Short mmCIF file of C-alpha atoms in Angstrom, two decimals:
data_model
loop_
_atom_site.label_atom_id
_atom_site.label_comp_id
_atom_site.label_asym_id
_atom_site.label_seq_id
_atom_site.Cartn_x
_atom_site.Cartn_y
_atom_site.Cartn_z
CA ALA A 1 143.40 109.11 58.48
CA LEU A 2 146.44 109.26 60.76
CA ASP A 3 146.11 113.05 60.99
CA HIS A 4 142.53 112.59 62.17
CA LEU A 5 143.62 109.99 64.71
CA GLY A 6 146.23 112.43 65.93
CA GLU A 7 143.62 115.18 66.27
CA VAL A 8 141.38 112.85 68.28
CA ARG A 9 144.27 111.86 70.55
CA MET A 10 145.14 115.54 70.95
CA ALA A 11 141.55 116.37 71.91
CA GLN A 12 141.67 113.54 74.45
CA GLY A 13 144.83 115.02 75.95
CA LYS A 14 146.93 112.04 74.86
CA MET A 15 149.75 114.10 73.43
CA PRO A 16 152.40 111.35 73.05
CA ASP A 17 149.88 109.21 71.14
CA ALA A 18 148.87 112.21 69.03
CA LEU A 19 152.49 112.99 68.20
CA GLU A 20 153.13 109.37 67.25
CA ALA A 21 150.17 109.40 64.84
CA PHE A 22 151.21 112.75 63.34
CA GLU A 23 154.83 111.64 62.92
CA HIS A 24 153.71 108.45 61.18
CA ALA A 25 151.47 110.52 58.90
CA LEU A 26 154.41 112.82 58.22
CA LEU A 27 156.58 109.92 57.05
CA ILE A 28 153.85 108.83 54.66
CA ALA A 29 153.29 112.40 53.40
CA LYS A 30 157.04 112.94 52.83
CA HIS A 31 157.23 109.70 50.86
CA ALA A 32 154.21 110.65 48.73
CA ALA A 33 155.56 114.16 48.10
CA ALA A 34 158.97 112.79 47.10
CA LYS A 35 157.29 110.39 44.71
CA GLU A 36 155.12 113.11 43.10
CA PRO A 37 156.75 116.49 43.81
CA GLY A 38 154.58 118.34 41.30
CA HIS A 39 151.30 117.18 42.83
CA LEU A 40 150.06 120.21 44.76
CA GLU A 41 147.44 118.44 46.84
CA ILE A 42 150.01 115.93 48.08
CA ARG A 43 152.26 118.83 49.04
CA PHE A 44 149.29 120.51 50.73
CA THR A 45 148.76 117.35 52.78
CA LEU A 46 152.46 117.35 53.65
CA GLY A 47 152.15 120.93 54.89
CA GLN A 48 149.11 120.07 56.99
CA THR A 49 150.97 117.18 58.56
CA GLN A 50 154.02 119.34 59.24
CA PHE A 51 151.71 121.77 61.03
CA TRP A 52 150.19 119.05 63.21
CA VAL A 53 153.57 117.66 64.22
CA GLY A 54 154.67 121.19 65.12
CA GLU A 55 151.46 121.86 67.02
CA ALA A 56 151.82 118.63 69.01
CA HIS A 57 155.38 119.57 69.92
CA ARG A 58 154.21 123.06 70.91
CA ARG A 59 151.54 121.67 73.20
CA MET A 60 154.07 119.31 74.75
CA GLY A 61 156.46 122.18 75.43
CA ASN A 62 159.08 121.09 72.87
CA LYS A 63 159.74 124.60 71.59
CA SER A 64 162.67 123.93 69.27
CA ALA A 65 160.97 120.94 67.63
CA ALA A 66 157.74 122.94 67.29
CA LEU A 67 159.58 125.79 65.61
CA ALA A 68 161.47 123.44 63.26
CA HIS A 69 158.27 121.74 62.09
CA MET A 70 156.42 125.05 61.77
CA ARG A 71 159.27 126.34 59.60
CA ASP A 72 158.91 123.24 57.43
CA TYR A 73 155.16 123.94 57.25
CA LEU A 74 155.86 127.54 56.24
CA ALA A 75 158.34 126.44 53.56
CA THR A 76 155.77 124.06 52.12
CA SER A 77 153.09 126.76 52.26
CA GLU A 78 155.40 129.25 50.51
CA SER A 79 156.10 126.76 47.72
CA LEU A 80 152.38 126.08 47.27
CA ALA A 81 151.54 129.80 47.21
CA ARG A 82 154.22 130.37 44.56
CA ALA A 83 153.00 127.41 42.49
CA ALA A 84 149.34 128.48 42.61
CA PRO A 85 149.14 132.14 43.69
CA LYS A 86 145.39 132.40 43.08
CA ASN A 87 144.57 129.43 45.30
CA LEU A 88 143.11 131.02 48.44
CA ASP A 89 143.59 127.85 50.51
CA TYR A 90 147.32 128.05 49.90
CA GLN A 91 147.32 131.75 50.77
CA VAL A 92 145.52 130.97 54.03
CA GLU A 93 148.13 128.35 54.90
CA LEU A 94 150.89 130.82 54.10
CA ALA A 95 149.36 133.38 56.47
CA TYR A 96 148.96 130.72 59.17
CA GLY A 97 152.58 129.68 58.70
CA TYR A 98 153.81 133.21 59.33
CA SER A 99 151.47 133.66 62.27
CA ASN A 100 152.39 130.35 63.89
CA ILE A 101 156.09 131.09 63.70
CA GLY A 102 155.43 134.59 65.01
CA SER A 103 153.57 133.18 68.01
CA LEU A 104 156.36 130.70 68.74
CA LEU A 105 159.02 133.40 68.49
CA GLN A 106 156.97 135.71 70.70
CA ALA A 107 156.62 132.96 73.31
CA GLU A 108 160.42 132.69 73.33
CA GLY A 109 160.79 136.45 73.82
CA ASP A 110 161.91 137.19 70.25
CA TYR A 111 159.49 140.06 69.67
CA ALA A 112 161.44 141.50 66.73
CA GLY A 113 161.33 138.13 64.96
CA ALA A 114 157.66 137.72 65.83
CA LEU A 115 156.90 141.19 64.50
CA GLN A 116 158.53 140.35 61.18
CA GLN A 117 156.42 137.20 60.83
CA TYR A 118 153.20 139.00 61.81
CA GLU A 119 153.90 141.73 59.23
CA ARG A 120 154.31 139.06 56.55
CA CYS A 121 151.07 137.46 57.71
CA VAL A 122 149.22 140.78 57.45
CA ALA A 123 150.54 141.31 53.92
CA VAL A 124 149.12 137.95 52.85
CA LYS A 125 145.82 138.60 54.62
CA ARG A 126 145.46 142.05 53.03
CA SER A 127 146.11 140.51 49.62
CA ARG A 128 143.49 137.84 50.25
CA LEU A 129 141.01 140.44 51.47
CA ARG A 130 141.38 142.39 48.21
CA THR A 131 139.78 139.39 46.46
CA ASP A 132 136.66 139.74 48.66
CA PRO A 133 136.57 142.95 50.74
CA SER A 134 133.10 142.14 52.02
CA ASN A 135 134.27 138.95 53.76
CA LEU A 136 133.73 139.82 57.42
CA ALA A 137 135.54 136.76 58.78
CA TRP A 138 138.66 137.66 56.81
CA ARG A 139 138.48 141.23 58.09
CA GLY A 140 138.21 139.94 61.66
CA ASP A 141 141.13 137.61 61.04
CA LEU A 142 143.20 140.55 59.80
CA ALA A 143 142.31 142.55 62.94
CA GLN A 144 143.54 139.72 65.17
CA THR A 145 146.95 139.72 63.51
CA ILE A 146 147.15 143.50 63.64
CA ASN A 147 146.57 143.14 67.40
CA LYS A 148 149.54 140.78 67.61
CA ILE A 149 151.65 143.36 65.81
CA GLY A 150 150.51 146.01 68.28
CA ASP A 151 151.42 143.76 71.21
CA ALA A 152 154.88 143.05 69.80
CA LEU A 153 155.51 146.74 69.09
CA GLN A 154 154.37 147.67 72.59
CA THR A 155 156.71 145.12 74.15
CA LEU A 156 159.56 146.47 72.01
CA GLY A 157 158.84 149.95 73.36
CA ARG A 158 157.67 151.27 70.00
CA LEU A 159 154.58 152.82 71.54
CA THR A 160 153.60 155.28 68.80
CA GLU A 161 153.60 152.47 66.23
CA ALA A 162 151.73 150.19 68.64
CA ARG A 163 149.01 152.80 69.18
CA LYS A 164 148.57 153.13 65.41
CA ARG A 165 148.14 149.38 65.05
CA PHE A 166 145.68 149.18 67.94
CA ALA A 167 143.71 152.05 66.38
CA GLU A 168 143.71 150.21 63.05
CA GLU A 169 142.47 147.05 64.78
CA GLN A 170 139.73 149.00 66.55
CA ALA A 171 138.62 150.64 63.29
CA ILE A 172 138.26 147.22 61.69
CA TYR A 173 136.13 145.96 64.58
CA VAL A 174 133.94 149.09 64.50
CA ALA A 175 133.41 148.54 60.77
CA LEU A 176 132.56 144.88 61.43
CA VAL A 177 129.95 145.81 64.04
CA ASP A 178 128.50 148.38 61.64
CA ALA A 179 128.41 145.78 58.84
CA ASP A 180 126.76 143.11 61.00
CA PRO A 181 125.36 144.53 64.26
CA LYS A 182 123.78 141.21 65.25
CA ASP A 183 127.09 139.33 65.26
CA THR A 184 128.21 139.38 68.88
CA ILE A 185 131.69 138.06 68.11
CA TRP A 186 132.91 141.46 66.94
CA LYS A 187 131.52 143.25 69.99
CA SER A 188 133.62 141.41 72.58
#
């Protein structure tokens, strides 16, 4: 409930109030996870709360706090993915963890670090996509991360590699349009 209150406060632009709600929820989630460390859903809730605290800090411009909480979120997501490797929700969170840290590192100018996180994210997304290759949303999600890799490579001056990634991204979008020509999302 506190996470939801935090999300409402965030949507209202009341970031200090949102952060307060998320931090209170985080204390509760940490306590619950310490009490039942083997309970995966409690750990999943902990990870979600770590994300929201990190996201609130990011939106408030607190870069180091945002990165610290996102790293906690990633660590929780990694432990969940190891504990239940076939659980697609945990795999999604793992990919988001890598991507979020990549975005934060990129915003700080650490393109090499961002690239490493984006590559890990793509590996998880490709693995997930192998379970359902026809899932168009997952394919689009993969293309978005490949674009981030291309951007990071371009900024690092690795232009040949960047072009390959942008071509890979474009090929995915062309295939998505071919698979569902009425979906205007892929055409933009």
